[in-house]
Amino acid sequence: MKATGIVRRLDDLGRLVIPKEIRRIYKLKEGDSIEFFVNDNSEIILKKFSILNEDESVILNMCSCLGESTNNLAIFITEDNLLGHEFLKYKDLTNEFLNRVKIYRSEKYENINISKEALSFKEVYVSPVIMESQFVGAFILLSNSELNDVSIALTNSFAQLLTILSQQ
C-alpha cells in the first residue's frame, strides 16, 4: 500500500471526503459506488465498485454461452472495459457506438459500425445491467443477420441474471 500523505477527518455524521486529486486519478465521480473492505491488519480499504471486480470469469462464461446459444458474437461492456472478445478491445470501439450502448433500456440497432477498424454488423442488440439506478454494463449481441426473438430474450435474461447474481 502506498501512502499519499493526505489525512481527512470524519464529520459528525461519519462522512469522509475523498480528496479531489485521488478522485481524479482513479476516475471517481459523483454517484459512483464505493466498496469497503477490512483486511487482517484492521486496515480499511476503499475500492470503486465494479461489476467486474469478482465476476469477470462469470461474465466471460456468460458471453461464451450466449454467443454459442444464439450463433452470434456476445460481448459485455462497462464504462471502460470490454469482455468476451479476444481481438476487439475497448479502445477500438467508436465513440458513436459507446454512446449508444451506455443506455438504461434495451435497444436494437441496424447496420452499425462498432469499431474504428470498420467492423460492422447488420444488427446489434444491447441489454443493459442496471444496479441502484446506475448503468454498470451491458450484454451486447452482434449479428450479421437478423436477430430473432429468442436471441433477444436470451440476452435480456443474461442481463437480468447478472443483476441478480451481483446483488447477492
PDB file of C-alpha atoms in Angstrom:
ATOM      1  CA  MET A   1       0.000   0.000   0.000  1.00  0.00           C
ATOM      2  CA  LYS A   2       1.333   3.450  -0.912  1.00  0.00           C
ATOM      3  CA  ALA A   3       0.934   6.404   1.469  1.00  0.00           C
ATOM      4  CA  THR A   4      -0.448   9.607  -0.041  1.00  0.00           C
ATOM      5  CA  GLY A   5       0.257  11.932   2.868  1.00  0.00           C
ATOM      6  CA  ILE A   6      -3.369  13.045   2.845  1.00  0.00           C
ATOM      7  CA  VAL A   7      -5.324  12.868   6.113  1.00  0.00           C
ATOM      8  CA  ARG A   8      -9.046  13.596   6.419  1.00  0.00           C
ATOM      9  CA  ARG A   9     -11.326  13.753   9.448  1.00  0.00           C
ATOM     10  CA  LEU A  10     -14.746  12.140   9.729  1.00  0.00           C
ATOM     11  CA  ASP A  11     -17.510  14.684  10.230  1.00  0.00           C
ATOM     12  CA  ASP A  12     -20.201  14.320  12.897  1.00  0.00           C
ATOM     13  CA  LEU A  13     -22.339  12.229  10.503  1.00  0.00           C
ATOM     14  CA  GLY A  14     -19.482   9.804   9.781  1.00  0.00           C
ATOM     15  CA  ARG A  15     -18.786  11.152   6.307  1.00  0.00           C
ATOM     16  CA  LEU A  16     -15.347  11.257   4.769  1.00  0.00           C
ATOM     17  CA  VAL A  17     -14.353  13.404   1.793  1.00  0.00           C
ATOM     18  CA  ILE A  18     -12.162  11.682  -0.775  1.00  0.00           C
ATOM     19  CA  PRO A  19      -9.628  14.293  -1.937  1.00  0.00           C
ATOM     20  CA  LYS A  20     -10.095  15.707  -5.421  1.00  0.00           C
ATOM     21  CA  GLU A  21      -6.656  14.521  -6.564  1.00  0.00           C
ATOM     22  CA  ILE A  22      -7.489  10.909  -5.672  1.00  0.00           C
ATOM     23  CA  ARG A  23     -10.950  11.145  -7.292  1.00  0.00           C
ATOM     24  CA  ARG A  24      -9.331  12.463 -10.483  1.00  0.00           C
ATOM     25  CA  ILE A  25      -6.543   9.860 -10.618  1.00  0.00           C
ATOM     26  CA  TYR A  26      -8.925   6.945 -10.003  1.00  0.00           C
ATOM     27  CA  LYS A  27     -11.756   8.383 -12.125  1.00  0.00           C
ATOM     28  CA  LEU A  28     -14.233   8.566  -9.242  1.00  0.00           C
ATOM     29  CA  LYS A  29     -17.223  10.758  -9.933  1.00  0.00           C
ATOM     30  CA  GLU A  30     -20.345  11.789  -8.081  1.00  0.00           C
ATOM     31  CA  GLY A  31     -22.733   8.865  -7.822  1.00  0.00           C
ATOM     32  CA  ASP A  32     -20.053   6.150  -8.069  1.00  0.00           C
ATOM     33  CA  SER A  33     -20.430   3.308  -5.575  1.00  0.00           C
ATOM     34  CA  ILE A  34     -17.532   2.565  -3.215  1.00  0.00           C
ATOM     35  CA  GLU A  35     -16.945  -0.817  -1.549  1.00  0.00           C
ATOM     36  CA  PHE A  36     -15.409  -1.081   1.921  1.00  0.00           C
ATOM     37  CA  PHE A  37     -13.056  -3.927   2.827  1.00  0.00           C
ATOM     38  CA  VAL A  38     -11.252  -4.713   6.085  1.00  0.00           C
ATOM     39  CA  ASN A  39      -8.094  -6.827   5.964  1.00  0.00           C
ATOM     40  CA  ASP A  40      -6.469  -8.967   8.686  1.00  0.00           C
ATOM     41  CA  ASN A  41      -4.485  -5.956   9.950  1.00  0.00           C
ATOM     42  CA  SER A  42      -7.733  -3.999  10.630  1.00  0.00           C
ATOM     43  CA  GLU A  43      -6.964  -1.684   7.730  1.00  0.00           C
ATOM     44  CA  ILE A  44      -9.937  -0.214   5.873  1.00  0.00           C
ATOM     45  CA  ILE A  45      -9.645  -0.417   2.105  1.00  0.00           C
ATOM     46  CA  LEU A  46     -11.920   1.540  -0.234  1.00  0.00           C
ATOM     47  CA  LYS A  47     -12.484   0.250  -3.742  1.00  0.00           C
ATOM     48  CA  LYS A  48     -14.577   1.641  -6.583  1.00  0.00           C
ATOM     49  CA  PHE A  49     -17.422  -0.813  -7.073  1.00  0.00           C
ATOM     50  CA  SER A  50     -17.408  -2.574 -10.388  1.00  0.00           C
ATOM     51  CA  ILE A  51     -19.487  -5.483 -11.504  1.00  0.00           C
ATOM     52  CA  LEU A  52     -16.213  -6.850 -12.877  1.00  0.00           C
ATOM     53  CA  ASN A  53     -14.382  -6.903  -9.534  1.00  0.00           C
ATOM     54  CA  GLU A  54     -15.210 -10.522  -8.782  1.00  0.00           C
ATOM     55  CA  ASP A  55     -17.470 -11.612 -11.629  1.00  0.00           C
ATOM     56  CA  GLU A  56     -15.149 -11.381 -14.650  1.00  0.00           C
ATOM     57  CA  SER A  57     -14.904 -15.142 -15.185  1.00  0.00           C
ATOM     58  CA  VAL A  58     -18.674 -15.476 -14.730  1.00  0.00           C
ATOM     59  CA  ILE A  59     -19.268 -12.745 -17.313  1.00  0.00           C
ATOM     60  CA  LEU A  60     -16.821 -14.334 -19.763  1.00  0.00           C
ATOM     61  CA  ASN A  61     -18.652 -17.666 -19.392  1.00  0.00           C
ATOM     62  CA  MET A  62     -21.994 -15.922 -19.876  1.00  0.00           C
ATOM     63  CA  CYS A  63     -20.735 -14.214 -23.065  1.00  0.00           C
ATOM     64  CA  SER A  64     -19.461 -17.529 -24.382  1.00  0.00           C
ATOM     65  CA  CYS A  65     -22.714 -19.325 -23.573  1.00  0.00           C
ATOM     66  CA  LEU A  66     -24.852 -16.517 -25.036  1.00  0.00           C
ATOM     67  CA  GLY A  67     -22.761 -16.426 -28.217  1.00  0.00           C
ATOM     68  CA  GLU A  68     -22.912 -20.208 -28.685  1.00  0.00           C
ATOM     69  CA  SER A  69     -26.634 -20.364 -27.930  1.00  0.00           C
ATOM     70  CA  THR A  70     -27.515 -17.675 -30.460  1.00  0.00           C
ATOM     71  CA  ASN A  71     -24.780 -18.294 -33.060  1.00  0.00           C
ATOM     72  CA  ASN A  72     -23.708 -14.656 -32.723  1.00  0.00           C
ATOM     73  CA  LEU A  73     -20.912 -12.686 -31.105  1.00  0.00           C
ATOM     74  CA  ALA A  74     -21.712 -11.723 -27.500  1.00  0.00           C
ATOM     75  CA  ILE A  75     -19.676  -9.165 -25.559  1.00  0.00           C
ATOM     76  CA  PHE A  76     -20.052  -7.362 -22.249  1.00  0.00           C
ATOM     77  CA  ILE A  77     -19.136  -3.708 -21.901  1.00  0.00           C
ATOM     78  CA  THR A  78     -18.780  -1.416 -18.880  1.00  0.00           C
ATOM     79  CA  GLU A  79     -17.915   2.275 -18.641  1.00  0.00           C
ATOM     80  CA  ASP A  80     -14.305   1.488 -19.512  1.00  0.00           C
ATOM     81  CA  ASN A  81     -13.864  -2.192 -20.314  1.00  0.00           C
ATOM     82  CA  LEU A  82     -14.912  -4.861 -22.789  1.00  0.00           C
ATOM     83  CA  LEU A  83     -15.110  -8.610 -22.156  1.00  0.00           C
ATOM     84  CA  GLY A  84     -15.926 -11.581 -24.340  1.00  0.00           C
ATOM     85  CA  HIS A  85     -13.824 -10.986 -27.436  1.00  0.00           C
ATOM     86  CA  GLU A  86     -10.106 -11.645 -27.636  1.00  0.00           C
ATOM     87  CA  PHE A  87      -9.400  -9.416 -30.659  1.00  0.00           C
ATOM     88  CA  LEU A  88     -11.765  -6.494 -30.146  1.00  0.00           C
ATOM     89  CA  LYS A  89     -10.551  -4.046 -27.484  1.00  0.00           C
ATOM     90  CA  TYR A  90     -12.383  -1.227 -25.725  1.00  0.00           C
ATOM     91  CA  LYS A  91     -10.066   1.406 -27.225  1.00  0.00           C
ATOM     92  CA  ASP A  92     -11.024   0.199 -30.717  1.00  0.00           C
ATOM     93  CA  LEU A  93     -14.720   0.995 -30.284  1.00  0.00           C
ATOM     94  CA  THR A  94     -16.152   4.118 -31.882  1.00  0.00           C
ATOM     95  CA  ASN A  95     -17.487   6.909 -29.664  1.00  0.00           C
ATOM     96  CA  GLU A  96     -20.814   6.712 -31.503  1.00  0.00           C
ATOM     97  CA  PHE A  97     -21.145   3.040 -30.590  1.00  0.00           C
ATOM     98  CA  LEU A  98     -20.099   3.617 -26.960  1.00  0.00           C
ATOM     99  CA  ASN A  99     -22.645   6.415 -26.580  1.00  0.00           C
ATOM    100  CA  ARG A 100     -25.386   4.154 -27.935  1.00  0.00           C
ATOM    101  CA  VAL A 101     -24.677   1.186 -25.654  1.00  0.00           C
ATOM    102  CA  LYS A 102     -24.392   3.049 -22.340  1.00  0.00           C
ATOM    103  CA  ILE A 103     -28.144   3.325 -22.014  1.00  0.00           C
ATOM    104  CA  TYR A 104     -30.779   2.432 -19.452  1.00  0.00           C
ATOM    105  CA  ARG A 105     -33.048   0.443 -21.740  1.00  0.00           C
ATOM    106  CA  SER A 106     -32.738  -2.432 -24.181  1.00  0.00           C
ATOM    107  CA  GLU A 107     -32.277  -1.301 -27.761  1.00  0.00           C
ATOM    108  CA  LYS A 108     -31.723  -2.804 -31.211  1.00  0.00           C
ATOM    109  CA  TYR A 109     -29.650  -1.059 -33.891  1.00  0.00           C
ATOM    110  CA  GLU A 110     -29.292  -1.939 -37.561  1.00  0.00           C
ATOM    111  CA  ASN A 111     -26.235  -1.618 -39.824  1.00  0.00           C
ATOM    112  CA  ILE A 112     -23.950  -0.125 -37.204  1.00  0.00           C
ATOM    113  CA  ASN A 113     -20.189   0.272 -37.346  1.00  0.00           C
ATOM    114  CA  ILE A 114     -18.811  -0.542 -33.895  1.00  0.00           C
ATOM    115  CA  SER A 115     -15.058  -0.124 -34.299  1.00  0.00           C
ATOM    116  CA  LYS A 116     -12.522   2.226 -35.805  1.00  0.00           C
ATOM    117  CA  GLU A 117     -11.442  -0.704 -37.984  1.00  0.00           C
ATOM    118  CA  ALA A 118     -14.844  -0.544 -39.750  1.00  0.00           C
ATOM    119  CA  LEU A 119     -16.108  -3.708 -38.071  1.00  0.00           C
ATOM    120  CA  SER A 120     -19.831  -3.585 -38.668  1.00  0.00           C
ATOM    121  CA  PHE A 121     -22.835  -5.783 -38.059  1.00  0.00           C
ATOM    122  CA  LYS A 122     -26.300  -5.970 -39.573  1.00  0.00           C
ATOM    123  CA  GLU A 123     -27.957  -5.917 -36.129  1.00  0.00           C
ATOM    124  CA  VAL A 124     -26.711  -5.095 -32.652  1.00  0.00           C
ATOM    125  CA  TYR A 125     -28.829  -5.691 -29.567  1.00  0.00           C
ATOM    126  CA  VAL A 126     -27.974  -4.028 -26.237  1.00  0.00           C
ATOM    127  CA  SER A 127     -29.346  -5.237 -22.900  1.00  0.00           C
ATOM    128  CA  PRO A 128     -28.085  -3.089 -20.010  1.00  0.00           C
ATOM    129  CA  VAL A 129     -27.312  -4.202 -16.463  1.00  0.00           C
ATOM    130  CA  ILE A 130     -28.629  -1.553 -14.065  1.00  0.00           C
ATOM    131  CA  MET A 131     -27.902  -1.597 -10.339  1.00  0.00           C
ATOM    132  CA  GLU A 132     -29.127   1.027  -7.885  1.00  0.00           C
ATOM    133  CA  SER A 133     -30.295   3.146 -10.850  1.00  0.00           C
ATOM    134  CA  GLN A 134     -26.775   3.166 -12.334  1.00  0.00           C
ATOM    135  CA  PHE A 135     -25.527   1.714 -15.613  1.00  0.00           C
ATOM    136  CA  VAL A 136     -22.860  -0.854 -14.712  1.00  0.00           C
ATOM    137  CA  GLY A 137     -22.589  -2.648 -18.026  1.00  0.00           C
ATOM    138  CA  ALA A 138     -24.445  -4.244 -20.904  1.00  0.00           C
ATOM    139  CA  PHE A 139     -24.584  -7.507 -22.776  1.00  0.00           C
ATOM    140  CA  ILE A 140     -24.299  -6.797 -26.473  1.00  0.00           C
ATOM    141  CA  LEU A 141     -25.261  -9.283 -29.156  1.00  0.00           C
ATOM    142  CA  LEU A 142     -23.608  -8.630 -32.531  1.00  0.00           C
ATOM    143  CA  SER A 143     -25.095 -10.308 -35.598  1.00  0.00           C
ATOM    144  CA  ASN A 144     -24.503 -10.349 -39.340  1.00  0.00           C
ATOM    145  CA  SER A 145     -28.097 -11.451 -39.868  1.00  0.00           C
ATOM    146  CA  GLU A 146     -31.467 -10.516 -38.425  1.00  0.00           C
ATOM    147  CA  LEU A 147     -31.757 -11.268 -34.702  1.00  0.00           C
ATOM    148  CA  ASN A 148     -34.675 -13.471 -33.713  1.00  0.00           C
ATOM    149  CA  ASP A 149     -36.904 -13.072 -30.647  1.00  0.00           C
ATOM    150  CA  VAL A 150     -35.233 -15.982 -28.820  1.00  0.00           C
ATOM    151  CA  SER A 151     -31.782 -14.372 -29.134  1.00  0.00           C
ATOM    152  CA  ILE A 152     -33.132 -11.084 -27.808  1.00  0.00           C
ATOM    153  CA  ALA A 153     -34.934 -12.821 -24.917  1.00  0.00           C
ATOM    154  CA  LEU A 154     -31.753 -14.745 -24.021  1.00  0.00           C
ATOM    155  CA  THR A 155     -29.690 -11.540 -23.988  1.00  0.00           C
ATOM    156  CA  ASN A 156     -32.228  -9.879 -21.677  1.00  0.00           C
ATOM    157  CA  SER A 157     -32.256 -12.957 -19.437  1.00  0.00           C
ATOM    158  CA  PHE A 158     -28.463 -12.906 -19.108  1.00  0.00           C
ATOM    159  CA  ALA A 159     -28.542  -9.213 -18.137  1.00  0.00           C
ATOM    160  CA  GLN A 160     -31.230  -9.885 -15.515  1.00  0.00           C
ATOM    161  CA  LEU A 161     -29.350 -12.908 -14.184  1.00  0.00           C
ATOM    162  CA  LEU A 162     -26.115 -10.933 -13.797  1.00  0.00           C
ATOM    163  CA  THR A 163     -28.020  -8.211 -11.933  1.00  0.00           C
ATOM    164  CA  ILE A 164     -29.417 -10.813  -9.520  1.00  0.00           C
ATOM    165  CA  LEU A 165     -26.051 -12.534  -9.062  1.00  0.00           C
ATOM    166  CA  SER A 166     -24.316  -9.231  -8.331  1.00  0.00           C
ATOM    167  CA  GLN A 167     -26.806  -8.301  -5.615  1.00  0.00           C
ATOM    168  CA  GLN A 168     -26.212 -11.479  -3.609  1.00  0.00           C
TER     169      GLN A 168
END
